[in-house]
Every structure is written in C-alpha cells, then in structure tokens.
GROMACS .gro file of C-alpha atoms in nm:
model
  508
    1MET     CA    1   9.251   7.301  15.182
    2ALA     CA    2   9.027   7.322  14.876
    3ILE     CA    3   9.194   7.375  14.540
    4ARG     CA    4   9.055   7.674  14.351
    5LEU     CA    5   9.122   7.683  13.979
    6LYS     CA    6   9.166   8.002  13.778
    7PRO     CA    7   9.133   8.039  13.400
    8THR     CA    8   9.513   8.081  13.383
    9ASP     CA    9   9.552   7.729  13.526
   10LEU     CA   10   9.422   7.582  13.202
   11VAL     CA   11   9.662   7.491  12.926
   12VAL     CA   12   9.679   7.739  12.645
   13HIS     CA   13   9.361   7.731  12.436
   14GLY     CA   14   9.196   7.528  12.717
   15ASN     CA   15   8.866   7.707  12.661
   16ARG     CA   16   8.846   7.558  12.314
   17LEU     CA   17   8.923   7.213  12.457
   18LEU     CA   18   8.641   7.256  12.712
   19ARG     CA   19   8.393   7.340  12.438
   20LEU     CA   20   8.497   7.043  12.228
   21TYR     CA   21   8.476   6.813  12.530
   22SER     CA   22   8.129   6.945  12.618
   23TYR     CA   23   8.011   6.858  12.264
   24TYR     CA   24   8.159   6.509  12.291
   25SER     CA   25   8.002   6.453  12.632
   26LEU     CA   26   7.657   6.566  12.516
   27PHE     CA   27   7.684   6.351  12.203
   28LEU     CA   28   7.783   6.046  12.410
   29ALA     CA   29   7.496   6.099  12.658
   30LEU     CA   30   7.240   6.135  12.377
   31LEU     CA   31   7.383   5.832  12.197
   32LEU     CA   32   7.352   5.618  12.511
   33LEU     CA   33   6.996   5.735  12.578
   34ILE     CA   34   6.888   5.672  12.217
   35SER     CA   35   7.057   5.329  12.216
   36ASN     CA   36   6.881   5.235  12.539
   37THR     CA   37   6.548   5.348  12.393
   38LEU     CA   38   6.595   5.144  12.073
   39ASP     CA   39   6.730   4.840  12.263
   40LYS     CA   40   6.401   4.722  12.413
   41GLN     CA   41   6.544   4.398  12.541
   42ASN     CA   42   6.857   4.560  12.691
   43ALA     CA   43   7.063   4.310  12.503
   44ILE     CA   44   7.347   4.552  12.428
   45ILE     CA   45   7.361   4.788  12.727
   46GLY     CA   46   7.181   4.817  13.058
   47GLY     CA   47   7.121   4.444  13.086
   48THR     CA   48   7.212   4.412  13.453
   49ASP     CA   49   6.988   4.691  13.587
   50PRO     CA   50   6.777   4.867  13.317
   51THR     CA   51   6.622   5.107  13.567
   52VAL     CA   52   6.957   5.237  13.694
   53PHE     CA   53   7.077   5.267  13.333
   54LEU     CA   54   6.774   5.470  13.222
   55ILE     CA   55   6.794   5.703  13.522
   56GLY     CA   56   7.170   5.740  13.478
   57CYS     CA   57   7.134   5.819  13.104
   58THR     CA   58   6.867   6.079  13.172
   59ILE     CA   59   7.078   6.254  13.439
   60TYR     CA   60   7.380   6.229  13.206
   61VAL     CA   61   7.196   6.405  12.921
   62VAL     CA   62   7.073   6.687  13.146
   63ALA     CA   63   7.416   6.738  13.305
   64ALA     CA   64   7.595   6.726  12.966
   65ALA     CA   65   7.352   6.979  12.815
   66ALA     CA   66   7.400   7.218  13.109
   67PHE     CA   67   7.777   7.179  13.086
   68ALA     CA   68   7.772   7.249  12.711
   69VAL     CA   69   7.582   7.574  12.773
   70VAL     CA   70   7.826   7.687  13.043
   71ALA     CA   71   8.135   7.585  12.843
   72ASN     CA   72   8.022   7.788  12.539
   73ARG     CA   73   7.909   8.099  12.725
   74GLN     CA   74   8.178   8.143  12.990
   75PRO     CA   75   8.417   7.849  13.036
   76ASP     CA   76   8.499   7.796  13.404
   77PRO     CA   77   8.769   7.541  13.496
   78GLN     CA   78   8.617   7.487  13.840
   79ILE     CA   79   8.283   7.386  13.688
   80ALA     CA   80   8.463   7.175  13.425
   81ILE     CA   81   8.652   6.965  13.682
   82SER     CA   82   8.339   6.930  13.897
   83TYR     CA   83   8.154   6.805  13.591
   84VAL     CA   84   8.432   6.551  13.522
   85PHE     CA   85   8.392   6.408  13.874
   86ALA     CA   86   8.015   6.381  13.825
   87GLU     CA   87   8.055   6.231  13.475
   88ILE     CA   88   8.291   5.961  13.603
   89ALA     CA   89   8.038   5.871  13.875
   90LEU     CA   90   7.757   5.853  13.614
   91LEU     CA   91   7.964   5.642  13.373
   92SER     CA   92   8.059   5.409  13.662
   93ALA     CA   93   7.689   5.367  13.743
   94LEU     CA   94   7.611   5.296  13.375
   95MET     CA   95   7.900   5.046  13.368
   96PHE     CA   96   7.751   4.873  13.674
   97ALA     CA   97   7.408   4.865  13.504
   98SER     CA   98   7.562   4.708  13.193
   99GLY     CA   99   7.763   4.434  13.361
  100GLY     CA  100   8.085   4.588  13.498
  101LEU     CA  101   8.434   4.621  13.353
  102ALA     CA  102   8.363   4.363  13.084
  103SER     CA  103   8.083   4.577  12.934
  104GLY     CA  104   8.316   4.820  12.752
  105PHE     CA  105   8.225   5.129  12.957
  106SER     CA  106   8.569   5.113  13.116
  107SER     CA  107   8.716   5.259  12.796
  108LEU     CA  108   8.467   5.549  12.801
  109ILE     CA  109   8.565   5.633  13.159
  110LEU     CA  110   8.930   5.675  13.062
  111ILE     CA  111   8.844   5.968  12.831
  112PRO     CA  112   8.729   6.205  13.114
  113VAL     CA  113   9.041   6.102  13.310
  114ALA     CA  114   9.264   6.208  13.022
  115ILE     CA  115   9.068   6.532  12.962
  116ALA     CA  116   9.084   6.625  13.332
  117ASN     CA  117   9.460   6.578  13.340
  118LEU     CA  118   9.496   6.789  13.026
  119LEU     CA  119   9.306   7.072  13.190
  120ALA     CA  120   9.393   7.054  13.561
  121PRO     CA  121   9.725   7.098  13.745
  122GLY     CA  122   9.907   6.798  13.893
  123VAL     CA  123   9.739   6.719  14.227
  124LEU     CA  124   9.384   6.769  14.104
  125GLY     CA  125   9.449   6.561  13.792
  126PHE     CA  126   9.571   6.272  14.003
  127GLY     CA  127   9.268   6.329  14.227
  128VAL     CA  128   9.045   6.251  13.928
  129ALA     CA  129   9.241   5.928  13.873
  130ALA     CA  130   9.196   5.838  14.242
  131TRP     CA  131   8.822   5.919  14.224
  132THR     CA  132   8.790   5.691  13.919
  133THR     CA  133   8.974   5.410  14.100
  134LEU     CA  134   8.742   5.438  14.402
  135ALA     CA  135   8.436   5.441  14.177
  136ILE     CA  136   8.551   5.126  13.999
  137PHE     CA  137   8.631   4.949  14.330
  138TYR     CA  138   8.291   5.042  14.470
  139THR     CA  139   8.086   4.936  14.167
  140GLN     CA  140   8.283   4.617  14.107
  141ASN     CA  141   8.328   4.492  14.462
  142TYR     CA  142   8.054   4.641  14.677
  143TRP     CA  143   7.768   4.747  14.457
  144MET     CA  144   7.792   4.432  14.245
  145GLU     CA  145   7.893   4.228  14.553
  146GLY     CA  146   8.191   4.084  14.374
  147LYS     CA  147   8.390   3.849  14.597
  148MET     CA  148   8.621   3.696  14.343
  149THR     CA  149   8.992   3.762  14.364
  150HIS     CA  150   9.016   3.840  13.994
  151ASP     CA  151   8.757   4.121  14.045
  152LEU     CA  152   8.986   4.289  14.295
  153ILE     CA  153   9.288   4.237  14.068
  154ASN     CA  154   9.103   4.379  13.765
  155SER     CA  155   8.986   4.678  13.967
  156GLY     CA  156   9.339   4.737  14.095
  157LEU     CA  157   9.489   4.709  13.749
  158TYR     CA  158   9.228   4.947  13.613
  159GLY     CA  159   9.308   5.196  13.889
  160LEU     CA  160   9.679   5.165  13.806
  161LEU     CA  161   9.594   5.230  13.441
  162CYS     CA  162   9.410   5.548  13.541
  163PHE     CA  163   9.715   5.677  13.728
  164VAL     CA  164   9.946   5.584  13.437
  165ILE     CA  165   9.717   5.771  13.195
  166ALA     CA  166   9.705   6.067  13.436
  167SER     CA  167  10.085   6.075  13.459
  168ILE     CA  168  10.141   6.047  13.081
  169THR     CA  169   9.868   6.301  13.006
  170GLN     CA  170  10.005   6.553  13.256
  171THR     CA  171  10.355   6.517  13.109
  172LEU     CA  172  10.218   6.576  12.760
  173SER     CA  173  10.005   6.860  12.895
  174LYS     CA  174  10.306   7.038  13.042
  175ARG     CA  175  10.499   7.002  12.720
  176LEU     CA  176  10.199   7.116  12.521
  177LYS     CA  177  10.150   7.414  12.751
  178SER     CA  178  10.519   7.507  12.720
  179ALA     CA  179  10.511   7.473  12.341
  180LEU     CA  180  10.188   7.669  12.307
  181SER     CA  181  10.313   7.937  12.546
  182LEU     CA  182  10.631   7.970  12.341
  183ALA     CA  183  10.428   7.985  12.020
  184THR     CA  184  10.203   8.253  12.171
  185ASP     CA  185  10.504   8.457  12.282
  186GLN     CA  186  10.660   8.425  11.938
  187GLU     CA  187  10.331   8.524  11.776
  188THR     CA  188  10.306   8.832  11.999
  189ARG     CA  189  10.668   8.924  11.929
  190LEU     CA  190  10.623   8.882  11.554
  191ARG     CA  191  10.304   9.087  11.565
  192ARG     CA  192  10.485   9.367  11.749
  193LEU     CA  193  10.779   9.351  11.510
  194HIS     CA  194  10.536   9.362  11.218
  195HIS     CA  195  10.373   9.670  11.369
  196PHE     CA  196  10.709   9.838  11.429
  197SER     CA  197  10.831   9.753  11.079
  198ARG     CA  198  10.511   9.880  10.920
  199GLN     CA  199  10.528  10.208  11.111
  200ALA     CA  200  10.893  10.251  11.018
  201LEU     CA  201  10.820  10.187  10.651
  202LEU     CA  202  10.520  10.420  10.649
  203ASN     CA  203  10.726  10.713  10.777
  204LEU     CA  204  11.034  10.668  10.560
  205PRO     CA  205  11.139  10.978  10.361
  206ASN     CA  206  11.155  10.767  10.043
  207GLY     CA  207  10.867  10.588   9.875
  208ILE     CA  208  10.829  10.208   9.898
  209ILE     CA  209  10.582  10.000   9.696
  210ALA     CA  210  10.554   9.621   9.736
  211CYS     CA  211  10.403   9.418   9.449
  212ASP     CA  212  10.352   9.054   9.357
  213LYS     CA  213  10.433   8.879   9.030
  214ASN     CA  214  10.107   9.005   8.877
  215ASP     CA  215  10.204   9.369   8.956
  216GLU     CA  216   9.932   9.387   9.220
  217ILE     CA  217  10.005   9.635   9.498
  218LEU     CA  218  10.054   9.468   9.837
  219PHE     CA  219  10.182   9.765  10.040
  220PHE     CA  220  10.291  10.126  10.001
  221ASN     CA  221  10.404  10.393  10.245
  222ASN     CA  222  10.291  10.752  10.296
  223LYS     CA  223  10.557  10.906  10.073
  224ALA     CA  224  10.464  10.682   9.781
  225MET     CA  225  10.099  10.778   9.830
  226GLU     CA  226  10.193  11.148   9.802
  227TRP     CA  227  10.350  11.092   9.461
  228PHE     CA  228  10.115  10.835   9.306
  229ASP     CA  229   9.749  10.733   9.316
  230LEU     CA  230   9.784  10.389   9.477
  231ILE     CA  231   9.527  10.142   9.610
  232GLU     CA  232   9.614   9.815   9.785
  233GLY     CA  233   9.493   9.517   9.584
  234GLU     CA  234   9.490   9.712   9.257
  235ASN     CA  235   9.747   9.697   8.978
  236LEU     CA  236  10.034   9.943   8.947
  237PRO     CA  237   9.957  10.271   8.770
  238ASP     CA  238  10.068  10.281   8.407
  239LEU     CA  239  10.338  10.536   8.489
  240LEU     CA  240  10.509  10.289   8.724
  241TYR     CA  241  10.430   9.979   8.519
  242ASP     CA  242  10.590  10.118   8.203
  243SER     CA  243  10.903  10.241   8.382
  244GLY     CA  244  11.226  10.046   8.359
  245GLU     CA  245  11.426   9.884   8.638
  246ASN     CA  246  11.624  10.202   8.709
  247SER     CA  247  11.449  10.497   8.555
  248ILE     CA  248  11.361  10.858   8.628
  249ILE     CA  249  11.002  10.979   8.600
  250GLU     CA  250  10.825  11.303   8.682
  251SER     CA  251  10.542  11.338   8.933
  252GLY     CA  252  10.420  11.694   8.952
  253SER     CA  253  10.726  11.912   9.007
  254ASP     CA  254  10.940  11.626   9.142
  255LYS     CA  255  11.180  11.408   8.948
  256LEU     CA  256  11.178  11.057   9.094
  257LEU     CA  257  11.431  10.776   9.066
  258LEU     CA  258  11.274  10.427   9.058
  259LYS     CA  259  11.458  10.109   9.157
  260ARG     CA  260  11.303   9.763   9.129
  261VAL     CA  261  11.443   9.508   9.374
  262PRO     CA  262  11.329   9.141   9.369
  263LEU     CA  263  11.254   8.973   9.702
  264ASN     CA  264  11.441   8.643   9.701
  265ASP     CA  265  11.309   8.521  10.039
  266SER     CA  266  10.943   8.590   9.958
  267GLU     CA  267  10.692   8.442   9.714
  268PRO     CA  268  10.825   8.396   9.358
  269GLY     CA  269  10.785   8.716   9.160
  270ASP     CA  270  10.744   8.953   9.456
  271TYR     CA  271  10.942   9.275   9.430
  272LEU     CA  272  10.986   9.620   9.584
  273ILE     CA  273  10.994   9.957   9.411
  274TYR     CA  274  11.211  10.218   9.584
  275VAL     CA  275  11.120  10.577   9.492
  276GLU     CA  276  11.368  10.856   9.568
  277ASN     CA  277  11.348  11.227   9.498
  278THR     CA  278  11.647  11.315   9.282
  279GLU     CA  279  11.646  11.668   9.422
  280ILE     CA  280  11.696  11.533   9.775
  281ILE     CA  281  11.979  11.310   9.652
  282SER     CA  282  12.154  11.606   9.492
  283GLN     CA  283  12.095  11.815   9.806
  284GLU     CA  284  12.257  11.550  10.022
  285ALA     CA  285  12.555  11.541   9.789
  286GLN     CA  286  12.578  11.919   9.805
  287HIS     CA  287  12.562  11.911  10.185
  288VAL     CA  288  12.857  11.673  10.194
  289LYS     CA  289  13.056  11.889   9.954
  290LEU     CA  290  12.977  12.211  10.137
  291ALA     CA  291  13.059  12.057  10.473
  292ALA     CA  292  13.398  11.953  10.340
  293LEU     CA  293  13.443  12.295  10.181
  294GLY     CA  294  13.345  12.465  10.505
  295ARG     CA  295  13.604  12.269  10.701
  296LEU     CA  296  13.866  12.347  10.437
  297THR     CA  297  13.774  12.716  10.431
  298ALA     CA  298  13.780  12.740  10.809
  299SER     CA  299  14.128  12.591  10.816
  300ILE     CA  300  14.272  12.832  10.557
  301ALA     CA  301  14.054  13.141  10.619
  302HIS     CA  302  14.318  13.306  10.835
  303GLU     CA  303  14.590  13.246  10.575
  304ILE     CA  304  14.369  13.391  10.298
  305ARG     CA  305  14.231  13.690  10.488
  306ASN     CA  306  14.570  13.829  10.588
  307PRO     CA  307  14.700  13.857  10.228
  308LEU     CA  308  14.358  13.987  10.118
  309SER     CA  309  14.369  14.262  10.378
  310ALA     CA  310  14.720  14.354  10.268
  311LEU     CA  311  14.618  14.361   9.902
  312ARG     CA  312  14.311  14.573   9.972
  313GLN     CA  313  14.505  14.818  10.190
  314ALA     CA  314  14.780  14.843   9.928
  315ALA     CA  315  14.520  14.911   9.658
  316GLN     CA  316  14.362  15.186   9.867
  317LEU     CA  317  14.699  15.349   9.934
  318LEU     CA  318  14.796  15.320   9.569
  319SER     CA  319  14.470  15.484   9.458
  320GLU     CA  320  14.558  15.790   9.670
  321ALA     CA  321  14.889  15.848   9.488
  322PRO     CA  322  14.864  16.183   9.300
  323GLU     CA  323  15.068  16.072   9.002
  324LEU     CA  324  14.817  15.794   8.903
  325GLN     CA  325  14.605  15.849   8.598
  326GLU     CA  326  14.229  15.783   8.601
  327SER     CA  327  14.261  15.452   8.417
  328GLU     CA  328  14.515  15.334   8.672
  329LYS     CA  329  14.287  15.431   8.960
  330GLN     CA  330  14.014  15.217   8.805
  331LEU     CA  331  14.250  14.923   8.814
  332THR     CA  332  14.306  14.974   9.189
  333GLN     CA  333  13.928  14.984   9.236
  334ILE     CA  334  13.899  14.651   9.053
  335ILE     CA  335  14.161  14.500   9.283
  336GLU     CA  336  13.972  14.625   9.590
  337GLN     CA  337  13.635  14.498   9.462
  338GLN     CA  338  13.773  14.152   9.388
  339CYS     CA  339  13.936  14.137   9.731
  340MET     CA  340  13.598  14.219   9.884
  341ARG     CA  341  13.431  13.950   9.669
  342ILE     CA  342  13.679  13.684   9.781
  343ASN     CA  343  13.630  13.784  10.145
  344ARG     CA  344  13.250  13.772  10.104
  345THR     CA  345  13.273  13.423   9.955
  346ILE     CA  346  13.479  13.309  10.253
  347GLU     CA  347  13.226  13.461  10.493
  348ASP     CA  348  12.934  13.288  10.318
  349VAL     CA  349  13.102  12.949  10.323
  350LEU     CA  350  13.197  12.991  10.688
  351SER     CA  351  12.840  13.092  10.773
  352LEU     CA  352  12.718  12.766  10.622
  353SER     CA  353  12.964  12.555  10.819
  354ARG     CA  354  12.902  12.747  11.145
  355ARG     CA  355  12.528  12.774  11.112
  356SER     CA  356  12.371  12.762  11.456
  357GLN     CA  357  12.066  12.556  11.550
  358SER     CA  358  11.742  12.734  11.471
  359THR     CA  359  11.529  12.847  11.765
  360ALA     CA  360  11.173  12.885  11.643
  361GLU     CA  361  10.952  13.146  11.807
  362THR     CA  362  10.592  13.250  11.756
  363LEU     CA  363  10.598  13.570  11.548
  364ARG     CA  364  10.313  13.805  11.467
  365LEU     CA  365  10.403  13.843  11.105
  366SER     CA  366  10.247  14.183  11.023
  367PRO     CA  367  10.431  14.397  11.285
  368TRP     CA  368  10.747  14.193  11.233
  369LEU     CA  369  10.744  14.270  10.859
  370GLN     CA  370  10.684  14.639  10.929
  371HIS     CA  371  10.987  14.648  11.156
  372PHE     CA  372  11.197  14.464  10.898
  373ALA     CA  373  11.090  14.712  10.628
  374LYS     CA  374  11.220  15.004  10.837
  375GLN     CA  375  11.554  14.829  10.885
  376LEU     CA  376  11.575  14.754  10.512
  377GLN     CA  377  11.516  15.118  10.421
  378GLN     CA  378  11.792  15.224  10.657
  379ILE     CA  379  12.035  14.974  10.509
  380THR     CA  380  11.958  15.048  10.144
  381GLN     CA  381  11.975  15.430  10.198
  382THR     CA  382  11.782  15.506   9.882
  383ASP     CA  383  11.434  15.637   9.808
  384HIS     CA  384  11.425  15.517   9.448
  385TYR     CA  385  11.185  15.231   9.515
  386LYS     CA  386  10.848  15.162   9.673
  387LEU     CA  387  10.809  14.888   9.934
  388SER     CA  388  10.459  14.759  10.012
  389ILE     CA  389  10.346  14.507  10.272
  390LEU     CA  390  10.016  14.317  10.263
  391CYS     CA  391   9.969  14.094  10.566
  392PRO     CA  392   9.659  14.025  10.780
  393ASP     CA  393   9.706  14.118  11.144
  394ASP     CA  394   9.608  13.777  11.279
  395ILE     CA  395   9.878  13.572  11.101
  396GLN     CA  396  10.129  13.407  11.333
  397VAL     CA  397  10.416  13.183  11.227
  398ARG     CA  398  10.679  12.963  11.391
  399PHE     CA  399  11.025  13.073  11.278
  400ASP     CA  400  11.365  13.175  11.405
  401PRO     CA  401  11.348  13.556  11.386
  402GLY     CA  402  11.721  13.600  11.315
  403GLN     CA  403  11.716  13.346  11.034
  404LEU     CA  404  11.394  13.487  10.888
  405GLN     CA  405  11.556  13.831  10.883
  406GLN     CA  406  11.859  13.686  10.706
  407ILE     CA  407  11.637  13.518  10.444
  408LEU     CA  408  11.427  13.826  10.376
  409HIS     CA  409  11.731  14.055  10.369
  410ASN     CA  410  11.888  13.835  10.102
  411LEU     CA  411  11.571  13.810   9.892
  412CYS     CA  412  11.478  14.178   9.925
  413THR     CA  413  11.825  14.317   9.848
  414ASN     CA  414  11.856  14.087   9.546
  415GLY     CA  415  11.506  14.174   9.425
  416LEU     CA  416  11.562  14.545   9.482
  417ARG     CA  417  11.888  14.538   9.288
  418TYR     CA  418  11.727  14.378   8.984
  419ALA     CA  419  11.417  14.599   9.010
  420VAL     CA  420  11.625  14.918   9.015
  421LYS     CA  421  11.828  14.788   8.723
  422ALA     CA  422  11.513  14.717   8.518
  423ALA     CA  423  11.273  14.993   8.627
  424GLY     CA  424  11.493  15.264   8.773
  425GLU     CA  425  11.296  15.501   8.996
  426ARG     CA  426  10.980  15.295   8.938
  427ALA     CA  427  11.127  14.996   9.118
  428ARG     CA  428  10.873  14.809   9.328
  429LEU     CA  429  10.915  14.556   9.606
  430ALA     CA  430  10.626  14.380   9.782
  431MET     CA  431  10.590  14.130  10.068
  432ILE     CA  432  10.250  13.961  10.061
  433ALA     CA  433  10.138  13.707  10.325
  434THR     CA  434   9.836  13.481  10.270
  435ILE     CA  435   9.682  13.187  10.453
  436SER     CA  436   9.703  12.871  10.240
  437ASP     CA  437   9.530  12.627  10.477
  438VAL     CA  438   9.501  12.562  10.847
  439ASN     CA  439   9.873  12.492  10.895
  440SER     CA  440  10.048  12.683  10.614
  441ILE     CA  441  10.130  13.048  10.549
  442TYR     CA  442  10.257  13.182  10.215
  443LEU     CA  443  10.496  13.478  10.220
  444ASP     CA  444  10.567  13.608   9.868
  445ILE     CA  445  10.857  13.846   9.798
  446ILE     CA  446  10.784  14.012   9.462
  447ASP     CA  447  10.982  14.264   9.259
  448ASN     CA  448  10.925  14.421   8.916
  449GLY     CA  449  11.262  14.326   8.770
  450ASN     CA  450  11.317  14.133   8.449
  451GLY     CA  451  11.256  13.794   8.612
  452VAL     CA  452  11.465  13.478   8.581
  453ALA     CA  453  11.540  13.322   8.244
  454PRO     CA  454  11.383  12.973   8.201
  455GLU     CA  455  11.721  12.807   8.153
  456GLN     CA  456  11.845  12.951   8.485
  457ARG     CA  457  11.549  12.849   8.701
  458PRO     CA  458  11.655  12.484   8.767
  459HIS     CA  459  11.987  12.611   8.907
  460LEU     CA  460  11.860  12.893   9.129
  461PHE     CA  461  11.918  12.714   9.460
  462GLU     CA  462  12.243  12.545   9.365
  463PRO     CA  463  12.551  12.661   9.557
  464PHE     CA  464  12.798  12.883   9.373
  465TYR     CA  465  12.559  12.935   9.081
  466THR     CA  466  12.538  13.305   8.996
  467THR     CA  467  12.484  13.531   8.694
  468GLU     CA  468  12.651  13.829   8.862
  469HIS     CA  469  13.024  13.888   8.842
  470SER     CA  470  13.025  14.018   9.200
  471GLY     CA  471  12.801  13.743   9.344
  472THR     CA  472  12.906  13.433   9.533
  473GLY     CA  473  12.613  13.211   9.434
  474LEU     CA  474  12.543  13.113   9.793
  475GLY     CA  475  12.263  13.354   9.882
  476LEU     CA  476  11.962  13.155   9.760
  477TYR     CA  477  12.121  12.829   9.868
  478LEU     CA  478  12.161  12.967  10.218
  479CYS     CA  479  11.798  13.086  10.211
  480ARG     CA  480  11.681  12.735  10.131
  481GLU     CA  481  11.897  12.582  10.403
  482LEU     CA  482  11.762  12.824  10.664
  483CYS     CA  483  11.405  12.758  10.553
  484GLU     CA  484  11.451  12.382  10.586
  485ALA     CA  485  11.603  12.432  10.931
  486ASN     CA  486  11.270  12.594  11.032
  487HIS     CA  487  11.053  12.326  10.862
  488ALA     CA  488  10.971  12.570  10.582
  489ARG     CA  489  11.025  12.572  10.205
  490ILE     CA  490  11.122  12.834   9.950
  491GLN     CA  491  11.020  12.816   9.585
  492TYR     CA  492  11.050  13.032   9.276
  493TYR     CA  493  10.721  13.127   9.106
  494PRO     CA  494  10.743  13.280   8.758
  495ILE     CA  495  10.517  13.584   8.716
  496PRO     CA  496  10.482  13.831   8.427
  497ASN     CA  497  10.694  14.146   8.457
  498GLY     CA  498  10.880  14.047   8.769
  499THR     CA  499  11.010  13.782   9.006
  500CYS     CA  500  10.838  13.603   9.297
  501PHE     CA  501  10.998  13.389   9.566
  502ARG     CA  502  10.751  13.214   9.797
  503ILE     CA  503  10.830  13.100  10.151
  504ILE     CA  504  10.590  12.833  10.281
  505MET     CA  505  10.588  12.843  10.662
  506LYS     CA  506  10.397  12.665  10.937
  507SER     CA  507  10.126  12.856  11.113
  508ALA     CA  508  10.168  12.900  11.488
   0.00000   0.00000   0.00000
C-alpha cells in the first residue's frame, strides 16, 4: 500500500527545513554545473563519463530549481520525499560519471538520506536508505561492471552506513519533534496566560501602571487611563513622577493613593504603581463596620425595642395625667421623641443589613415621577410648597422601582424640610431629568433651602453623620448604597440659593 504523507507528518517547523534544503540542493546543482563547465579537461569531476555528468548536472539544476519554487510557495512533504528519491538517483549517476565511491560524491549522497529521515516517518525514511543502497550497488557493480570483492564489500558497508544514519537521524528527529512540540505547547500556554493576565489587569477596579528604570510606561490598565493621560512608551506624567512612594494625589474629584512596588523578578529598575481611590477604601471599611453593626443590632433589637415601647407608652400615659404642668408635659414629649429616634435608628441599621437584592426594571421616567409626586403630596399632607417635574416623555431608565422610590422619598422629604425652614410658604422642590449621553440619564432633585455648608459637604454620605438632632445620619448613606446596587451614582452639586442632589442612572 502506498504511503501518503500529510503536512502534519513533518517534524515541527519542517516547512522551514524544506525551504533551506531546497536552497542547498539548488546551490549544489549550480556549483556542480559551473565546476563542470570550468573544468574543460574533466580532471576534477566527470572524468569517467563526461556526457553522463553533463546531462545529470543539467537535469539536477532543473529539478532543484523546480523543487525550490514548490518548497517556497506551498511545501508538500510528498513532493519533497519524491524529490529526495530523484536526487539520490541523480547523485548516484554523477558519482558513477566521476569514478564511483572514491570520487567523494558518496558524502554528498548521505545528506539527502539524513534530510529524508528528518522529514519522513520511520518506514519511508528507511526506504530512502534502502533506495540509496540499491543505487550504490547498481552503479558500483553493474553499471561500472565492477567484479572485485572489495567493490561489493564497500557497497555493502556504504549501505550499512546509510541505514545507521537513517536510524540515528530518526531517533534525533523524534526527540526533536517531541521537544519542539513541547516548546510549542508551552508557547501557546504562555500566550494564553499572557492574554488572560492582561485582560484581568485591564479590568481591575484599581489602577496599575508598569514602568522601567527610566520611568518609561510599559503598561497601564483601563482604570489608570481614566485618571491620567498615559501613553505606552512615553515617560510618566509629572504628577506621578513627582509623587512619593506612598502618597495621595488628586485627579479631578478623586483622591488617589499611590504605591510604588519594585519588581524583583523582572529587569533591574522595573516597578509597578498601584493607584487606589481613597473613597472606595473608606467605603469598604464602612461596609465592614455597618455589616458588623447590623448583625449586632439585629441580635439586640428585640431587647431594645421592648423597653423603648414601655418607655414611650409610659410617657404617653404620664402626659395625660391632669395634675402635670405644661413644662412637665414637654418633658414627656421629649422622652417620646427620643424613643422614636432610637427606634428609627434601629430600623435604618436593620434595613441596611437586610437590604434585598435589587431587581432592575425598565421604567418610563416621566409617568413614574408623576405618580411618585402624588404619593409624596399625600404623605407630606401640606400645601405650603410647590413641586415641579421636568422630564421628557421618551426617557427610560433601568432601576429597581421600590429602591428608586425609597431614594427619592428620602431626598425629597429632606429637601422639603429644609426648603420650608428657609422659605416658608415659598418652598420649592423640583425633579429635573436630562439626557447626558447615549447611556446616562441625570435626575436632579433641587430645593430652595439654604444649601449645605462647604465644611459639611465631604461628610454628606458618611453613615451616622447628621446636623439634625432628630436625624440618624443614615439617609444619604442608604441612598448611595441603593444607587450603587442599581449601577447608578448620587452626587451633591452646589447651586446658588438651594441644594441639588444628582442621580446618574443608566438609560434603558
């Protein structure tokens, strides 16, 4: 049965070996033809039969040129092995024309034998060695009519040498193929790991910048690009270059913590810069504290609520006693108000610890805000303010409706309280929705109160921070947590003669 080779039968990088061998073969054929042309007397080569040598060299050049073209355009192992068989026959004929094994052509014949066994699988490689042995026997003992015993012995030894070379070459070929296959697998694995690592670094929530000893940027991720103007191959910006090993800098409205970490296993002087948002660090610390507080509150809520209920009920009963004076009744009211404040604080902390997973829905914002405004007017039960809504009809957002109602109720009741306190019957409250870009919607809640003092603004969203004696300090913090649960943000925007809180939501 004929053996059919496939490109996968070649050793790894066999195509390159074929091309190099085709160049060698063409060079050898041209060299032999030129030498025969210059050697007019055939003193060096072709002395036995100049005609056979000239014809053989000419055929060799044409065949080598054709093989070089094929090997460079589309290497085919079947054509390559066929060419090796033909080349061995041509070199055997040239050896005969130059005087036989003693002419030196025997060494040239061994090269195609080795190349064939590098390229071909076992049986076919040994077939090339057998073909070479037959060619040598024929040219030495039949074509040249050699009858001497030493001619047969030399031919036999040469044939044995061909099989030894074939065996050694195939052993080396298998080891080379195994080593190259392993190297290729390792290269593919490392390339995949590099791709995975790069993607992981690009999407990290913190910024990463890699630099060399000359402060040239080698790599940076998406978060670092948001904060700084970075270009690979350029030097670090002055803001980063002048910063210390562990320092805090400002980029826009963010305060960033920088950490320089040397890379000991890399090139000398290479280092990484880790960039973290200090606000996120403080938020994570607050989450841990509130989670612990929530668990503690949940465990003691029952023990606190029972005494609170008893205190409040006792204060109410005491206030109804006819013999109490007005100043004493005010004291009972204070007791009742403080009991209500403690209970409200417990409820807020429990709501943080029990907060359910948000379920975002597509909301048509304009009718939803109109419905919310009616509910707000029923809850507030006062006509001493004006509520206005400006929202295009085509705006749709993705948000949990229950959590959005909780956020707006908190913001609107707070804003309304301060507006009434500052403007009385001229209190104003507005909800204005605008389209920022393709994917973002701004919802501004604006009142005409006295605004927020500059020294209080950095602490607005901190838990338990309040300027009201009756407040818990958890309202705005809870608003921010609910916004983040819906992939939204809430920010305070200072405006003249009032207060503005902006919710940045995703468009549906």
